[in-house]
Amino acid sequence: MTQARMLALLKRPLSIAILAILVLLAGGELLSPGFASPRQIVTLLTIAALLGVVAAGQNLVILGGREGIDLSVGGIISFAAFLAGNVMQQQDAYLLQAVGTVLLATFCIGLVTGLGVTWLRIPPLVMTLGMLGVVQGGLVLLTRGVPSGRAAPMLSRIVSEPLLLGLPGILFIWILIGVVLTLVLRRTTFGLNVYAIGTNEAAAALAGVPVRLTRTLLFALSGLFAGLTGILLLGYTEYVFIGAGDQYMLPSIIAVVIGGTSLAGGSGGYIGTMAGAIVLILLQSILTTLNIPPFGRQIVFGVTLLGLMLLYGRQRRLRG
Amino acid sequence: MKSTLRLSGHRHPYLMAAVVFLVLCVVNAILQPSFLKFGVATSNVAAFLPMALVAIGQTYVVLASDIDLSAGAIVSVVNVVVVSIIEGMGGTGASIAAGLTLGIAVGLICGAVNGLCVAYLRFQPIVTTFATGIVFAGFALWVLPEAGRQVPPEFYLAYAGTVLGVPTVLWILLAAIAFAGVIARTRFYQALRATGGNIQAAYQTGVPVARVRLRAYLLSGLFAALAGLALVGETASGDPLIGGALTLASVTAVVLGGTALSGCIGGVAGSILGAFILGLINNVIFFAQLPFAWQGLIQGLIILAALAGGVVMARGRQET
């Protein structure tokens, strides 16, 4: 391998993200011995999986271009956790029913968002912001401000307890999503259509790509992945919290960007996003283990994000 | 007729906002008979003023087709800095002057950081301002970990009082409008809209796009600082979390006011109307005596409908 190719490889976002993961792990171990122990890593990956699943939907929407972004995922996650907790009512027998109900409901919410974006041509930022308000309002109506509902024991076990090789089930779910999504994006017509509309919508339309249908589906899938995250989050926390999903809204976008998907659409993929989610969680976790007050953590976190932007989040220089 | 329509569409993108605003005023006046009384109107202006100020600043950034997701955090940090300085210096007249000056300076510094990162380092605006927002919010928590501290009565009495028989809050609003009016007649404003319309073309015709974008962020920081000061007057104390909800609300207000997120089209007048619309929706829902649980959902639906309606109407005008 020539030096130039090595350098090019090193500059790829995925390489940077993986490098960042290694540096963070080493740094964490240095600062607090035991940080990079296998058990601790599994815990971190479990938390990263929650962010990674919601970021899958975000990734799809962003890949589809035309300023694609989904600000409603936080509200949908909270809604999904509430709905799941109330349908399953701590009973394993209702688990499948709960999963089905939630995924159908959140897919439909995403579908409405997608229709607003494609048929009414409302900018995604605006449409999803509006939808966020509606979902949050709807959640207050359903809960009357008092959260209720608990996870079925089986769901908690899937998320938190070792299933195979010492790894919890949620990691296998995440890996499965990663494999399927990557294959869908790279090998199926739908996947190629996503990149096509994200790169040049007009050209894609002329080439016969069903632009509106594809983009609508992307938003519906983002709703679905947010719904799945809500279910998994319920399994992780066991209880339903109001606003539990809010913390995922902007980090899901950041994970996608750190993973090398361009916010302009049309380039990137889910493997990078998975690495991006791990980077974010590692960073947060190191900052938590450091003995610094919350404000300090926040400042370091923000500055580190800016540093990552410096590495590869830069936009093209304008040319005269 | 056709050409008149086109003219109005481009020159008055806030026409739709004005109609919605008037409708809400009528509904509000019916539900709350005292709505048109001077005192009630003034207190409404006082309540809506902080959001209107943030929305004004956000407008400039959006006109350049950027976005400022740190605006709310700037409000928070200015709010706590001002209160801390005034209290720390003993609450004298000099301390109030120092607090006001430094508060505005802090807002400008925050805006400068955003502008340098986005315009000169070419970072992606959404991710960057999200990250700087985290940092600013961290600083706010550092300065004042919990809501508290007090400003001397002179400060909040002056804010709630009148100058030359006109309430101070009205003066502030009028001054902001006058300032925006002056800005709108500058070369900078032309350059700003040119940048938002087509940054490549603007660059090639000699518009200093980086400087223009930086100035837009400076204005956003300035108006967020003014909002922070207004909140000191309103609450007479500091709160490190006070601006949190203002970020997305300001974006909503800007879009409600007819400014396109893609830049170039729109203006400050619409954003002020947009902020007032958001406030009036709150009022109407409150005075309609809806059951509490329904309020959030109804509010979300009205805002979504208004956002969608505004976007669809604006596009209709552009296409005629």
Coordinates of C-alpha atoms in Angstrom, one line a residue, chain B residues 18-297:
Chain B
A18 CA -50.2 38.8 9.5
V19 CA -53.5 37.2 8.6
V20 CA -53.0 34.4 11.2
F21 CA -51.9 37.0 13.7
L22 CA -55.1 39.1 13.2
V23 CA -57.3 36.0 13.4
L24 CA -55.6 34.9 16.7
C25 CA -56.1 38.5 18.0
V26 CA -59.8 38.4 17.3
V27 CA -60.2 34.9 18.8
N28 CA -58.2 36.0 21.8
A29 CA -60.3 39.1 22.2
I30 CA -63.5 37.1 22.1
L31 CA -62.2 34.6 24.7
Q32 CA -60.6 37.2 26.9
P33 CA -62.6 40.5 26.8
S34 CA -59.8 42.4 28.5
F35 CA -57.4 41.5 25.7
L36 CA -57.6 44.9 24.0
K37 CA -57.0 46.9 27.2
F38 CA -53.7 48.7 27.2
G39 CA -52.4 47.0 30.4
V40 CA -53.1 43.5 29.2
A41 CA -51.7 44.2 25.7
T42 CA -48.5 45.5 27.4
S43 CA -48.2 42.5 29.6
N44 CA -48.6 40.3 26.5
V45 CA -45.9 42.2 24.7
A46 CA -43.7 41.7 27.8
A47 CA -44.4 38.0 27.8
F48 CA -43.7 37.6 24.1
L49 CA -40.7 40.0 23.9
P50 CA -37.8 37.5 24.7
M51 CA -39.0 35.1 22.0
A52 CA -39.5 37.9 19.5
L53 CA -36.0 39.1 20.1
V54 CA -34.4 35.7 19.7
A55 CA -36.5 35.2 16.5
I56 CA -35.2 38.5 15.1
G57 CA -31.6 37.4 15.5
Q58 CA -32.4 33.9 14.2
T59 CA -33.9 35.6 11.1
Y60 CA -30.6 37.0 9.9
V61 CA -28.9 33.7 10.3
V62 CA -31.7 31.9 8.4
L63 CA -31.7 34.5 5.6
A64 CA -28.1 33.4 4.9
S65 CA -29.5 29.9 4.8
D66 CA -27.7 29.0 8.1
I67 CA -29.2 28.2 11.4
D68 CA -28.4 29.0 15.0
L69 CA -29.3 26.2 17.4
S70 CA -27.3 27.8 20.2
A71 CA -29.5 30.9 20.5
G72 CA -31.4 29.6 23.5
A73 CA -28.1 28.8 25.3
I74 CA -26.8 32.3 24.6
V75 CA -29.9 33.7 26.2
S76 CA -29.2 31.5 29.3
V77 CA -25.6 32.4 29.6
V78 CA -26.2 36.2 29.2
N79 CA -29.1 36.0 31.7
V80 CA -26.9 34.4 34.4
V81 CA -23.8 36.5 33.6
V82 CA -25.8 39.8 33.9
V83 CA -27.5 38.8 37.2
S84 CA -24.2 37.6 38.7
I85 CA -22.3 40.7 37.7
I86 CA -25.0 43.0 39.1
E87 CA -25.3 41.1 42.3
G88 CA -21.5 40.7 42.6
M89 CA -20.9 44.4 42.2
G90 CA -23.4 45.3 44.9
G91 CA -26.4 46.2 42.8
T92 CA -25.4 49.8 42.3
G93 CA -26.2 51.9 39.2
A94 CA -22.6 51.3 38.0
S95 CA -23.1 47.6 38.4
I96 CA -26.2 47.6 36.3
A97 CA -24.4 49.5 33.6
A98 CA -21.5 47.0 33.8
G99 CA -23.9 44.1 33.8
L100 CA -25.8 45.3 30.7
T101 CA -22.6 46.0 28.8
L102 CA -20.9 42.8 29.6
G103 CA -24.1 40.8 28.9
I104 CA -24.2 42.2 25.4
A105 CA -20.5 41.6 25.0
V106 CA -21.0 37.9 26.0
G107 CA -23.8 37.6 23.4
L108 CA -21.5 39.0 20.7
I109 CA -18.7 36.8 21.7
C110 CA -20.9 33.7 21.5
G111 CA -22.1 34.9 18.1
A112 CA -18.5 35.5 17.0
V113 CA -17.6 31.9 17.9
N114 CA -20.5 30.5 15.9
G115 CA -19.7 32.8 13.0
L116 CA -16.0 31.9 12.9
C117 CA -16.7 28.2 13.1
V118 CA -19.4 28.2 10.4
A119 CA -18.2 30.9 8.0
Y120 CA -14.5 30.8 8.3
L121 CA -13.7 27.2 9.4
R122 CA -16.6 26.0 7.1
F123 CA -18.2 23.7 9.8
Q124 CA -21.7 22.4 9.1
P125 CA -24.1 25.0 10.8
I126 CA -26.6 22.6 12.4
V127 CA -24.0 20.4 14.1
T128 CA -21.7 23.3 15.0
T129 CA -24.3 25.5 16.7
F130 CA -25.6 22.5 18.5
A131 CA -22.1 21.9 19.8
T132 CA -21.4 25.5 20.7
G133 CA -24.9 25.6 22.3
I134 CA -23.8 22.7 24.6
V135 CA -20.6 24.7 25.5
F136 CA -22.6 27.9 26.2
A137 CA -25.1 26.1 28.3
G138 CA -22.2 24.6 30.2
F139 CA -20.8 28.0 30.9
A140 CA -24.3 29.2 32.1
L141 CA -24.3 26.3 34.6
W142 CA -20.8 27.2 35.6
V143 CA -21.7 30.8 36.3
L144 CA -24.9 29.9 38.2
P145 CA -25.6 26.2 38.9
E146 CA -29.1 26.8 40.1
A147 CA -31.8 29.4 39.4
G148 CA -31.5 32.3 41.9
R149 CA -29.7 35.5 42.7
Q150 CA -31.5 38.8 42.5
V151 CA -31.2 42.1 40.7
P152 CA -32.0 45.4 42.6
P153 CA -35.6 46.7 42.3
E154 CA -34.5 49.6 40.1
F155 CA -33.8 47.1 37.3
Y156 CA -37.0 45.2 37.2
L157 CA -39.1 48.3 38.1
A158 CA -37.6 50.1 35.2
Y159 CA -38.3 47.2 32.9
A160 CA -41.9 46.9 34.1
G161 CA -42.3 50.7 34.2
T162 CA -42.8 53.4 31.6
V163 CA -40.5 55.9 29.9
L164 CA -42.3 59.1 28.7
G165 CA -45.6 57.4 29.3
V166 CA -44.8 54.5 27.1
P167 CA -44.0 51.1 28.7
T168 CA -40.4 50.1 28.6
V169 CA -41.1 46.8 26.9
L170 CA -42.8 48.7 24.0
W171 CA -39.8 50.9 23.7
I172 CA -37.5 47.9 23.4
L173 CA -39.7 46.3 20.8
L174 CA -39.9 49.6 18.8
A175 CA -36.2 50.0 19.1
A176 CA -35.6 46.5 17.8
I177 CA -38.0 47.1 14.9
A178 CA -36.2 50.4 14.1
F179 CA -32.8 48.7 14.3
A180 CA -34.0 46.0 11.9
G181 CA -35.4 48.6 9.6
V182 CA -32.0 50.3 9.4
I183 CA -30.3 47.0 8.9
A184 CA -32.7 46.2 6.0
R185 CA -31.5 49.2 4.2
T186 CA -27.8 48.4 4.3
R187 CA -25.5 46.8 1.8
F188 CA -24.9 44.1 4.3
Y189 CA -28.6 43.1 4.2
Q190 CA -28.4 42.9 0.3
A191 CA -25.3 40.8 0.6
L192 CA -27.0 38.6 3.3
R193 CA -29.9 37.8 1.0
A194 CA -27.6 37.2 -1.9
T195 CA -25.6 34.8 0.2
G196 CA -28.8 32.9 1.2
G197 CA -30.1 32.9 -2.3
N198 CA -27.1 31.4 -4.0
I199 CA -23.8 31.4 -2.0
Q200 CA -21.7 30.3 -5.0
A201 CA -23.0 33.1 -7.2
A202 CA -22.7 35.6 -4.4
Y203 CA -19.1 34.6 -3.9
Q204 CA -18.3 34.9 -7.6
T205 CA -19.9 38.4 -7.8
G206 CA -17.6 39.6 -5.0
V207 CA -19.9 39.4 -2.0
P208 CA -17.7 38.7 1.1
V209 CA -19.8 35.7 2.0
A210 CA -17.8 34.7 5.1
R211 CA -17.9 38.1 6.6
V212 CA -21.6 38.4 5.9
R213 CA -22.4 35.0 7.5
L214 CA -20.2 36.0 10.5
R215 CA -22.2 39.3 10.9
A216 CA -25.5 37.4 10.8
Y217 CA -24.3 35.2 13.7
L218 CA -23.1 38.3 15.5
L219 CA -26.6 39.8 15.2
S220 CA -28.1 36.5 16.4
G221 CA -25.8 36.6 19.4
L222 CA -26.7 40.3 20.0
F223 CA -30.5 39.7 19.9
A224 CA -30.2 36.6 22.1
A225 CA -28.3 38.7 24.6
L226 CA -31.1 41.3 24.5
A227 CA -33.6 38.5 25.1
G228 CA -31.4 37.4 28.1
L229 CA -31.5 41.0 29.5
A230 CA -35.3 41.2 28.9
L231 CA -35.7 37.9 30.9
V232 CA -33.6 39.4 33.8
G233 CA -36.1 42.3 33.8
E234 CA -39.0 39.9 33.6
T235 CA -38.0 37.4 36.3
A236 CA -35.6 39.7 38.4
S237 CA -33.3 36.7 38.8
G238 CA -31.1 34.4 37.0
D239 CA -31.8 30.9 35.6
P240 CA -29.2 28.8 33.7
L241 CA -31.9 26.8 31.9
I242 CA -34.2 29.7 31.0
G243 CA -33.3 29.9 27.3
G244 CA -33.5 26.1 26.6
A245 CA -36.9 26.2 25.0
L246 CA -36.3 29.3 23.0
T247 CA -34.0 27.7 20.4
L248 CA -36.5 25.6 18.5
A249 CA -39.3 28.1 19.3
S250 CA -37.3 30.8 17.6
V251 CA -36.9 28.6 14.5
T252 CA -40.6 27.9 14.6
A253 CA -41.4 31.7 14.8
V254 CA -39.1 32.5 11.9
V255 CA -40.7 29.9 9.7
L256 CA -44.2 30.9 10.8
G257 CA -43.2 34.4 9.8
G258 CA -42.7 33.3 6.2
T259 CA -38.9 33.2 6.1
A260 CA -37.6 30.3 4.1
L261 CA -35.1 28.0 5.8
S262 CA -33.4 27.8 2.5
G263 CA -32.5 31.5 2.8
C264 CA -33.0 34.8 1.0
I265 CA -36.8 35.1 1.3
G266 CA -38.4 36.6 4.3
G267 CA -37.6 39.2 7.0
V268 CA -37.7 40.3 10.5
A269 CA -41.2 41.7 10.5
G270 CA -42.5 38.2 9.8
S271 CA -40.5 36.6 12.6
I272 CA -41.8 39.1 15.2
L273 CA -45.3 38.2 14.0
G274 CA -44.4 34.5 14.2
A275 CA -43.2 34.9 17.9
F276 CA -46.4 36.8 18.7
I277 CA -48.4 34.0 17.0
L278 CA -46.8 31.4 19.1
G279 CA -47.6 33.4 22.3
L280 CA -51.1 34.1 21.2
I281 CA -51.7 30.4 20.5
N282 CA -50.7 29.8 24.2
N283 CA -53.1 32.5 25.3
V284 CA -56.0 31.2 23.2
I285 CA -55.6 27.7 24.5
F286 CA -55.4 28.9 28.0
F287 CA -58.5 31.1 27.8
A288 CA -60.5 28.6 25.8
Q289 CA -60.4 26.6 29.1
L290 CA -59.6 23.4 27.3
P291 CA -58.8 20.4 29.6
F292 CA -55.2 20.6 30.6
A293 CA -54.4 17.2 29.0
W294 CA -55.6 18.4 25.6
Q295 CA -53.7 21.7 25.5
G296 CA -50.4 20.3 24.3
L297 CA -51.9 18.3 21.5

